[in-house]
Coordinates of C-alpha atoms in Angstrom, one line a residue:
M1 CA 30.3 15.8 -11.5
K2 CA 31.9 14.9 -7.4
K3 CA 29.9 13.7 -4.6
G4 CA 28.9 16.7 -2.3
E5 CA 28.9 19.5 -4.7
I6 CA 25.7 21.3 -5.6
Y7 CA 24.3 21.4 -9.6
E8 CA 21.4 23.0 -11.6
G9 CA 19.6 20.5 -14.7
V10 CA 16.3 19.8 -16.4
V11 CA 14.8 16.7 -15.7
S12 CA 14.2 15.4 -19.2
D13 CA 12.8 12.0 -18.1
I14 CA 11.8 9.8 -15.1
A15 CA 13.1 6.0 -13.6
F16 CA 11.6 4.1 -11.7
P17 CA 11.2 4.2 -8.6
N18 CA 10.4 7.9 -8.5
R19 CA 13.4 9.4 -9.9
G20 CA 13.9 11.9 -12.4
K21 CA 16.6 11.7 -15.2
I22 CA 19.1 14.5 -15.7
C23 CA 21.6 14.8 -18.7
R24 CA 24.4 17.3 -18.4
E25 CA 27.2 17.6 -20.3
D26 CA 29.4 16.5 -17.2
G27 CA 27.3 13.6 -16.7
T28 CA 23.5 12.0 -16.4
V29 CA 22.1 12.1 -12.7
V30 CA 19.2 10.8 -11.3
V31 CA 17.3 12.2 -8.5
K32 CA 14.6 11.3 -5.9
N33 CA 11.2 13.6 -6.1
A34 CA 12.5 15.4 -9.7
L35 CA 9.5 15.3 -12.0
P36 CA 9.8 15.9 -16.1
G37 CA 10.1 19.4 -17.5
Q38 CA 11.5 20.5 -13.8
T39 CA 14.0 22.3 -13.4
V40 CA 15.7 21.6 -10.1
S41 CA 19.1 21.8 -7.9
F42 CA 20.5 18.9 -6.4
R43 CA 23.5 17.6 -4.6
V44 CA 25.7 14.6 -5.8
T45 CA 25.2 12.0 -2.9
K46 CA 26.7 8.5 -4.4
K47 CA 28.8 7.8 -7.7
K48 CA 29.4 4.3 -8.0
N49 CA 30.0 2.0 -11.3
G50 CA 28.9 5.0 -13.8
R51 CA 25.9 5.6 -11.8
V52 CA 25.2 9.1 -10.0
E53 CA 22.6 9.8 -7.8
G54 CA 21.4 12.9 -5.9
N55 CA 19.0 14.7 -3.6
L56 CA 16.9 17.1 -4.6
L57 CA 17.2 20.6 -2.7
E58 CA 14.9 23.0 -4.8
V59 CA 12.5 23.5 -7.7
V60 CA 13.9 26.0 -9.4
K61 CA 11.3 26.2 -12.2
P62 CA 8.1 23.8 -12.2
A63 CA 7.3 21.6 -15.2
P64 CA 5.7 23.1 -18.2
D65 CA 2.4 21.2 -17.5
E66 CA 2.5 21.3 -13.4
I67 CA -0.5 22.4 -11.9
P68 CA -1.9 24.1 -8.5
S69 CA -1.5 21.0 -6.4
P70 CA -5.1 20.4 -4.6
C71 CA -3.1 19.5 -0.9
P72 CA -1.7 22.1 1.6
Y73 CA 0.9 19.2 2.2
F74 CA 2.0 19.0 -0.9
G75 CA 6.1 18.7 -0.7
V76 CA 6.3 18.2 2.6
C77 CA 4.4 15.5 3.8
G78 CA 6.3 12.3 2.2
G79 CA 3.7 11.3 -0.1
C80 CA 2.2 11.8 -3.3
L81 CA 4.8 12.4 -5.4
Y82 CA 2.6 13.2 -8.8
L83 CA -0.2 15.6 -7.3
S84 CA 0.9 18.9 -8.6
L85 CA 0.5 17.3 -12.3
P86 CA -2.6 16.4 -14.0
Y87 CA -3.9 12.7 -13.5
E88 CA -3.7 12.1 -17.2
R89 CA 0.0 12.8 -16.7
Q90 CA 0.3 11.3 -13.9
L91 CA -0.9 8.1 -15.9
A92 CA 1.7 8.6 -18.5
I93 CA 4.4 8.9 -16.2
K94 CA 3.6 5.4 -14.5
E95 CA 3.1 3.9 -17.9
E96 CA 6.7 5.6 -19.2
Q97 CA 8.1 3.7 -16.0
V98 CA 6.4 0.4 -16.4
R99 CA 6.9 0.0 -20.2
A100 CA 10.9 1.3 -19.7
L101 CA 11.7 -2.0 -16.9
L102 CA 9.3 -4.4 -19.9
D103 CA 11.0 -3.4 -22.4
D104 CA 14.5 -3.7 -20.5
A105 CA 13.4 -6.9 -19.2
V106 CA 11.7 -8.7 -22.4
G107 CA 12.2 -6.3 -25.2
R108 CA 9.5 -3.7 -27.1
D109 CA 8.5 -5.9 -29.3
A110 CA 8.0 -9.1 -27.0
Y111 CA 4.7 -8.4 -25.7
G112 CA 1.6 -6.7 -25.8
F113 CA 0.9 -3.0 -23.5
E114 CA -2.6 -2.7 -23.5
G115 CA -2.8 0.7 -22.1
I116 CA -3.1 1.8 -18.2
L117 CA -6.4 1.6 -16.9
P118 CA -7.3 4.5 -14.5
S119 CA -8.9 4.6 -10.7
P120 CA -12.1 5.4 -11.4
R121 CA -11.2 7.6 -8.2
P122 CA -8.4 9.4 -8.3
F123 CA -9.0 11.5 -5.1
A124 CA -10.1 10.2 -1.4
Y125 CA -10.2 6.5 -2.8
R126 CA -7.9 4.6 0.1
N127 CA -9.7 2.6 2.1
K128 CA -6.6 2.2 5.0
M129 CA -4.2 4.8 6.4
E130 CA -1.7 4.5 8.9
F131 CA -0.9 7.5 11.0
S132 CA 2.0 7.8 13.1
F133 CA 2.3 10.7 16.5
G134 CA 5.2 12.9 16.6
D135 CA 6.3 16.4 16.6
M136 CA 7.2 18.4 13.6
E137 CA 10.1 19.9 15.6
K138 CA 11.9 18.6 18.1
G139 CA 10.4 19.8 21.1
G140 CA 6.9 21.0 19.4
P141 CA 3.5 20.0 19.8
L142 CA 1.9 17.0 19.4
C143 CA 0.7 16.1 15.8
L144 CA -0.9 12.9 14.2
G145 CA -0.4 12.2 10.4
F146 CA 2.6 11.2 7.8
H147 CA 6.2 11.8 8.0
R148 CA 8.2 14.8 6.8
R149 CA 9.7 14.2 3.7
G150 CA 12.9 13.0 3.7
S151 CA 12.7 12.7 7.4
F152 CA 12.5 9.4 10.0
Y153 CA 11.7 11.3 12.8
D154 CA 9.1 14.7 12.0
V155 CA 5.9 14.3 11.4
V156 CA 3.3 16.7 9.8
T157 CA -0.6 16.9 10.9
A158 CA -2.4 16.2 7.6
D159 CA -5.5 16.4 8.3
G160 CA -7.3 17.2 4.7
C161 CA -5.5 14.6 2.8
R162 CA -7.1 14.6 -0.8
I163 CA -6.2 10.8 -1.0
A164 CA -8.4 10.0 1.8
D165 CA -12.2 10.2 2.5
E166 CA -13.1 13.3 5.0
D167 CA -13.9 10.9 8.0
F168 CA -10.5 10.2 8.2
S169 CA -9.3 13.5 8.6
V170 CA -12.6 13.9 10.7
I171 CA -11.5 11.4 13.0
L172 CA -7.5 12.0 13.2
R173 CA -9.0 15.8 14.0
S174 CA -10.6 14.5 17.2
V175 CA -8.2 12.0 17.9
L176 CA -5.1 14.9 18.3
E177 CA -7.3 17.3 20.5
W178 CA -7.7 14.1 22.5
F179 CA -4.4 14.0 23.5
Q180 CA -3.4 17.1 23.4
K181 CA -5.7 17.8 25.9
T182 CA -4.7 15.1 27.5
G183 CA -0.9 15.5 27.2
D184 CA -0.2 12.2 26.8
T185 CA 3.5 11.9 25.2
Y186 CA 4.0 9.8 21.5
Y187 CA 6.0 7.7 21.5
H188 CA 10.2 8.1 20.5
K189 CA 12.2 5.7 18.3
R190 CA 15.0 6.5 19.9
S191 CA 14.9 6.4 24.0
H192 CA 11.2 4.1 22.9
E193 CA 9.6 5.5 25.8
G194 CA 5.9 7.3 25.8
F195 CA 2.9 5.8 24.8
L196 CA 1.2 7.0 21.7
R197 CA 1.6 5.5 18.6
H198 CA -0.7 5.6 15.4
L199 CA -3.8 5.4 14.4
L200 CA -5.3 3.4 12.4
V201 CA -8.2 3.7 10.3
R202 CA -10.0 1.4 7.5
K203 CA -13.3 2.7 6.0
A204 CA -15.6 0.2 3.1
A205 CA -16.0 2.3 0.1
R206 CA -19.4 0.3 -0.7
T207 CA -20.7 -0.3 2.7
G208 CA -19.2 2.5 4.5
E209 CA -18.2 0.9 7.8
I210 CA -15.5 2.1 9.7
L211 CA -12.9 0.7 11.6
I212 CA -10.5 2.4 14.4
A213 CA -7.4 0.9 16.4
L214 CA -5.3 3.8 17.9
V215 CA -2.2 1.9 18.5
T216 CA -0.1 2.8 22.1
S217 CA 3.0 1.1 23.9
S218 CA 2.0 0.2 27.5
Q219 CA 3.6 3.1 29.0
G220 CA 0.5 4.9 29.9
T221 CA -3.0 4.4 30.8
L222 CA -6.0 5.2 28.2
D223 CA -9.7 6.7 29.3
E224 CA -11.2 3.8 27.4
A225 CA -14.7 4.9 28.0
G226 CA -13.7 8.4 27.0
F227 CA -12.5 8.2 24.0
V228 CA -15.3 6.1 22.8
R229 CA -17.1 8.9 24.0
A230 CA -15.4 11.4 21.8
L231 CA -15.6 9.0 18.5
T232 CA -18.9 7.8 18.1
E233 CA -20.3 11.1 18.5
L234 CA -18.6 12.6 15.3
P235 CA -20.4 13.9 12.4
L236 CA -19.3 11.2 10.2
S237 CA -20.8 9.9 6.7
G238 CA -20.2 6.2 7.4
S239 CA -20.5 4.6 10.7
I240 CA -17.9 3.3 13.1
T241 CA -18.4 -0.4 13.5
G242 CA -15.2 -1.0 16.1
I243 CA -13.2 1.1 17.7
L244 CA -10.0 -1.4 19.3
H245 CA -7.4 -0.4 21.6
V246 CA -3.9 -2.2 20.1
I247 CA -1.0 -2.3 22.3
N248 CA 2.3 -2.5 20.7
D249 CA 6.2 -2.3 22.9
S250 CA 8.0 -3.9 19.7
M251 CA 11.1 -1.6 18.6
A252 CA 10.0 -1.4 15.3
D253 CA 8.0 1.6 13.8
V254 CA 5.4 -1.0 12.4
V255 CA 1.5 -1.4 13.2
R256 CA 1.8 -4.5 14.9
S257 CA -0.4 -5.8 18.1
D258 CA 0.9 -8.0 21.1
E259 CA -2.4 -7.2 22.9
T260 CA -5.7 -5.9 20.8
R261 CA -8.9 -4.5 23.0
V262 CA -12.0 -4.5 21.8
L263 CA -13.5 -0.9 23.3
Y264 CA -16.4 -0.6 21.0
G265 CA -18.1 -3.1 18.5
R266 CA -16.2 -5.7 16.8
D267 CA -12.4 -5.9 15.1
W268 CA -13.6 -6.2 11.7
F269 CA -15.8 -4.5 8.8
Y270 CA -17.7 -5.7 5.6
E271 CA -16.8 -4.5 2.0
E272 CA -18.0 -5.6 -0.8
L273 CA -16.7 -6.6 -4.4
L274 CA -18.3 -7.5 -7.7
G275 CA -20.9 -9.0 -6.2
L276 CA -19.4 -10.6 -2.9
R277 CA -18.7 -9.7 0.1
F278 CA -16.0 -10.0 2.5
K279 CA -14.9 -9.4 6.2
I280 CA -11.6 -7.5 6.7
S281 CA -9.7 -7.4 10.0
P282 CA -7.6 -4.5 11.4
F283 CA -4.3 -6.1 10.1
S284 CA -5.2 -8.7 7.0
F285 CA -4.2 -7.2 3.3
F286 CA -7.5 -5.7 1.3
Q287 CA -5.9 -3.9 -1.5
T288 CA -6.6 0.3 -0.3
N289 CA -8.1 1.0 -3.4
S290 CA -11.6 -0.9 -3.5
L291 CA -12.8 0.8 -6.5
G292 CA -9.8 0.5 -8.2
A293 CA -9.3 -3.0 -7.5
Q294 CA -12.7 -4.2 -8.7
V295 CA -11.0 -2.7 -12.3
L296 CA -7.6 -5.2 -11.5
Y297 CA -9.8 -8.0 -10.9
E298 CA -12.4 -7.9 -13.6
K299 CA -9.4 -7.6 -15.6
A300 CA -7.4 -10.2 -13.7
R301 CA -11.0 -12.4 -13.9
G302 CA -10.8 -11.7 -17.9
Y303 CA -7.6 -13.0 -18.2
V304 CA -8.0 -16.1 -16.7
G305 CA -10.8 -16.6 -19.1
E306 CA -12.6 -20.1 -18.9
T307 CA -12.6 -22.1 -16.0
K308 CA -15.6 -24.1 -15.8
D309 CA -14.1 -28.3 -14.7
Q310 CA -10.7 -26.3 -14.3
V311 CA -8.5 -26.6 -10.9
V312 CA -7.2 -22.9 -10.3
F313 CA -4.4 -22.0 -8.1
D314 CA -4.5 -18.9 -6.7
L315 CA -0.6 -18.3 -4.8
Y316 CA -0.2 -15.4 -2.3
S317 CA -4.2 -15.7 -2.2
G318 CA -4.6 -13.2 0.4
T319 CA -7.8 -13.1 2.3
G320 CA -8.9 -14.5 -0.8
T321 CA -10.4 -11.8 -3.1
I322 CA -9.4 -13.5 -6.3
A323 CA -10.2 -16.7 -5.8
Q324 CA -13.7 -16.3 -4.7
L325 CA -14.3 -14.4 -7.7
L326 CA -12.7 -17.2 -9.3
A327 CA -15.0 -20.0 -7.6
P328 CA -18.6 -19.6 -9.1
V329 CA -17.1 -20.5 -12.6
A330 CA -14.2 -22.8 -11.3
K331 CA -14.2 -26.5 -10.8
K332 CA -11.7 -25.7 -7.6
V333 CA -10.0 -22.8 -6.6
V334 CA -6.8 -23.7 -4.1
G335 CA -5.7 -20.2 -2.4
V336 CA -2.0 -20.9 -0.6
E337 CA -1.0 -18.2 1.2
I338 CA 1.7 -17.7 4.6
V339 CA -0.6 -15.1 7.2
E340 CA -2.4 -17.4 9.0
E341 CA -5.1 -14.7 10.3
A342 CA -5.5 -14.0 6.3
V343 CA -6.1 -17.5 5.3
K344 CA -8.6 -18.0 8.5
A345 CA -10.9 -14.4 7.1
A346 CA -10.3 -16.5 3.5
R347 CA -12.1 -19.4 4.9
E348 CA -15.1 -17.4 6.4
N349 CA -15.4 -15.2 3.8
A350 CA -16.0 -17.8 1.5
S351 CA -18.2 -19.6 3.6
M352 CA -20.6 -16.6 3.5
N353 CA -20.4 -16.0 0.1
G354 CA -21.5 -19.5 -0.1
L355 CA -18.6 -21.0 -2.0
D356 CA -17.7 -24.7 -1.4
N357 CA -15.4 -25.0 -4.0
C358 CA -12.3 -22.8 -1.8
Q359 CA -10.0 -24.7 -0.3
F360 CA -7.2 -21.9 1.5
I361 CA -4.4 -23.6 2.8
A362 CA -1.5 -21.6 5.6
G363 CA 2.0 -21.6 4.7
D364 CA 5.1 -20.7 2.5
V365 CA 4.3 -21.1 -1.1
L366 CA 7.6 -22.3 -1.2
K367 CA 6.6 -25.6 1.0
V368 CA 3.2 -26.2 0.6
L369 CA 3.7 -27.1 -4.1
D370 CA 5.5 -30.5 -2.6
D371 CA 2.6 -31.6 -0.6
L372 CA -0.3 -30.9 -3.3
T373 CA -1.3 -33.7 -5.6
E374 CA -4.1 -31.9 -7.5
K375 CA -2.5 -30.4 -10.3
P376 CA -3.6 -26.9 -11.6
D377 CA -4.9 -26.1 -15.1
I378 CA -4.1 -22.1 -14.4
I379 CA -2.3 -19.8 -12.1
V380 CA -2.6 -16.8 -10.8
L381 CA 0.1 -14.9 -8.4
D382 CA -0.3 -12.0 -6.1
P383 CA 2.9 -12.7 -4.3
P384 CA 4.2 -9.7 -2.2
R385 CA 6.3 -6.7 -2.8
D386 CA 9.8 -9.0 -3.5
G387 CA 8.0 -11.0 -6.0
V388 CA 7.5 -15.2 -6.5
H389 CA 11.0 -16.6 -4.6
P390 CA 13.2 -18.2 -7.6
K391 CA 13.4 -21.6 -5.9
A392 CA 9.1 -21.5 -5.8
L393 CA 9.1 -20.0 -9.6
K394 CA 10.8 -23.0 -10.9
K395 CA 7.9 -25.5 -8.8
I396 CA 5.3 -23.2 -10.2
L397 CA 7.1 -23.5 -14.3
A398 CA 7.2 -27.0 -13.5
Y399 CA 3.1 -27.9 -13.2
G400 CA 3.4 -26.4 -17.2
V401 CA 0.3 -24.6 -17.4
E402 CA -0.9 -22.9 -20.3
K403 CA -1.6 -19.9 -18.4
I404 CA -0.4 -18.0 -15.6
V405 CA -1.8 -14.6 -14.4
Y406 CA 0.7 -12.4 -12.7
I407 CA -0.2 -9.3 -10.4
S408 CA 2.1 -7.5 -9.4
C409 CA 2.3 -4.5 -6.7
K410 CA 6.3 -3.7 -7.9
P411 CA 7.1 -3.9 -11.1
T412 CA 11.1 -4.5 -10.4
S413 CA 10.4 -7.6 -9.2
L414 CA 8.0 -8.7 -12.0
A415 CA 10.5 -7.6 -14.4
R416 CA 13.0 -9.8 -12.7
D417 CA 10.7 -13.0 -12.7
L418 CA 10.0 -12.5 -16.4
A419 CA 13.1 -13.7 -16.7
A420 CA 12.5 -17.2 -15.9
L421 CA 8.5 -17.3 -16.4
Q422 CA 10.3 -16.8 -20.1

């Protein structure tokens, strides 16, 4: 196969992350966003060290087990690669990817695999959505939604997204219609000019509380009273507890705040998980699938097991969710988290839940471990996508605890860290 040339083939299986493997007589190539069983055409984009990569051009023939996607934006929007497959097949593919990584990292017979746990709700499960303002084609009408697949600039208005609650779509449509009438322009990534940047919406699965944050640059003026009135009059199944105007003049295409104005209500909402109550601010981390998080944390709590009279270290503790779930049956739980806003929320949540044996420390795990005088009996790790810093991992292993529970959101990072953990 030659770089730049177009070929066709059948996807035999899938490799992490989301790349279909095609075995041909002239070699093997991995193609992003191609599903097992599909016949696809692709262009070779990279050949290096015996590895060949290609870009998907067209699905010539669908896989035998593909079904009509329930989402009208499937294939155009940049998310939800597996939505044209039955949910059971989606789970099987993800299991295959994780098992392949673990087999390479530790050997097939060196670990026990307990299977994959499905989400209690495969649709309308997300409690947080970040929508972008833009246009679908240069000079086109204002859009609000997600980036088009494979594009950094084009935005697709996706007001019927199947993985988000219907209230998200109602809010999106209202905000888009509002700014289509005002004529405000979106923020252009190249010129760094324009007003509208993002719309952040969060909704608790248990309490139904909704927090809305409009993110703009400082290059415009918002009719705050009118904007609030338009949103608070919407027919929603949940209840709006806060509407915020976030000013962001950063050149990076990220949701962050230089200044936050509370236009209505408050700048947080409450979610409930396994009998505890959590206060969540606009930018603090919380698992985006609340009901799925309950399954995850119940499993983690089961792995931790008996904690009576024991000290638990919850490293990369975020807003302290895991720490507080373990605290009622532990002697003490120490959480360490680098994001100060999350630590503040963790302390408030622990107080609200009547837990006085939780200590939350703001700082880098690598540095904080040097200052801790207590020794843990159990360690829980829930690191960011990059995994645990190698130097921090050495310090963690030096405690010599019998049990470490590692929650990973990126299995390639887990596979790397497992070498040291073994």
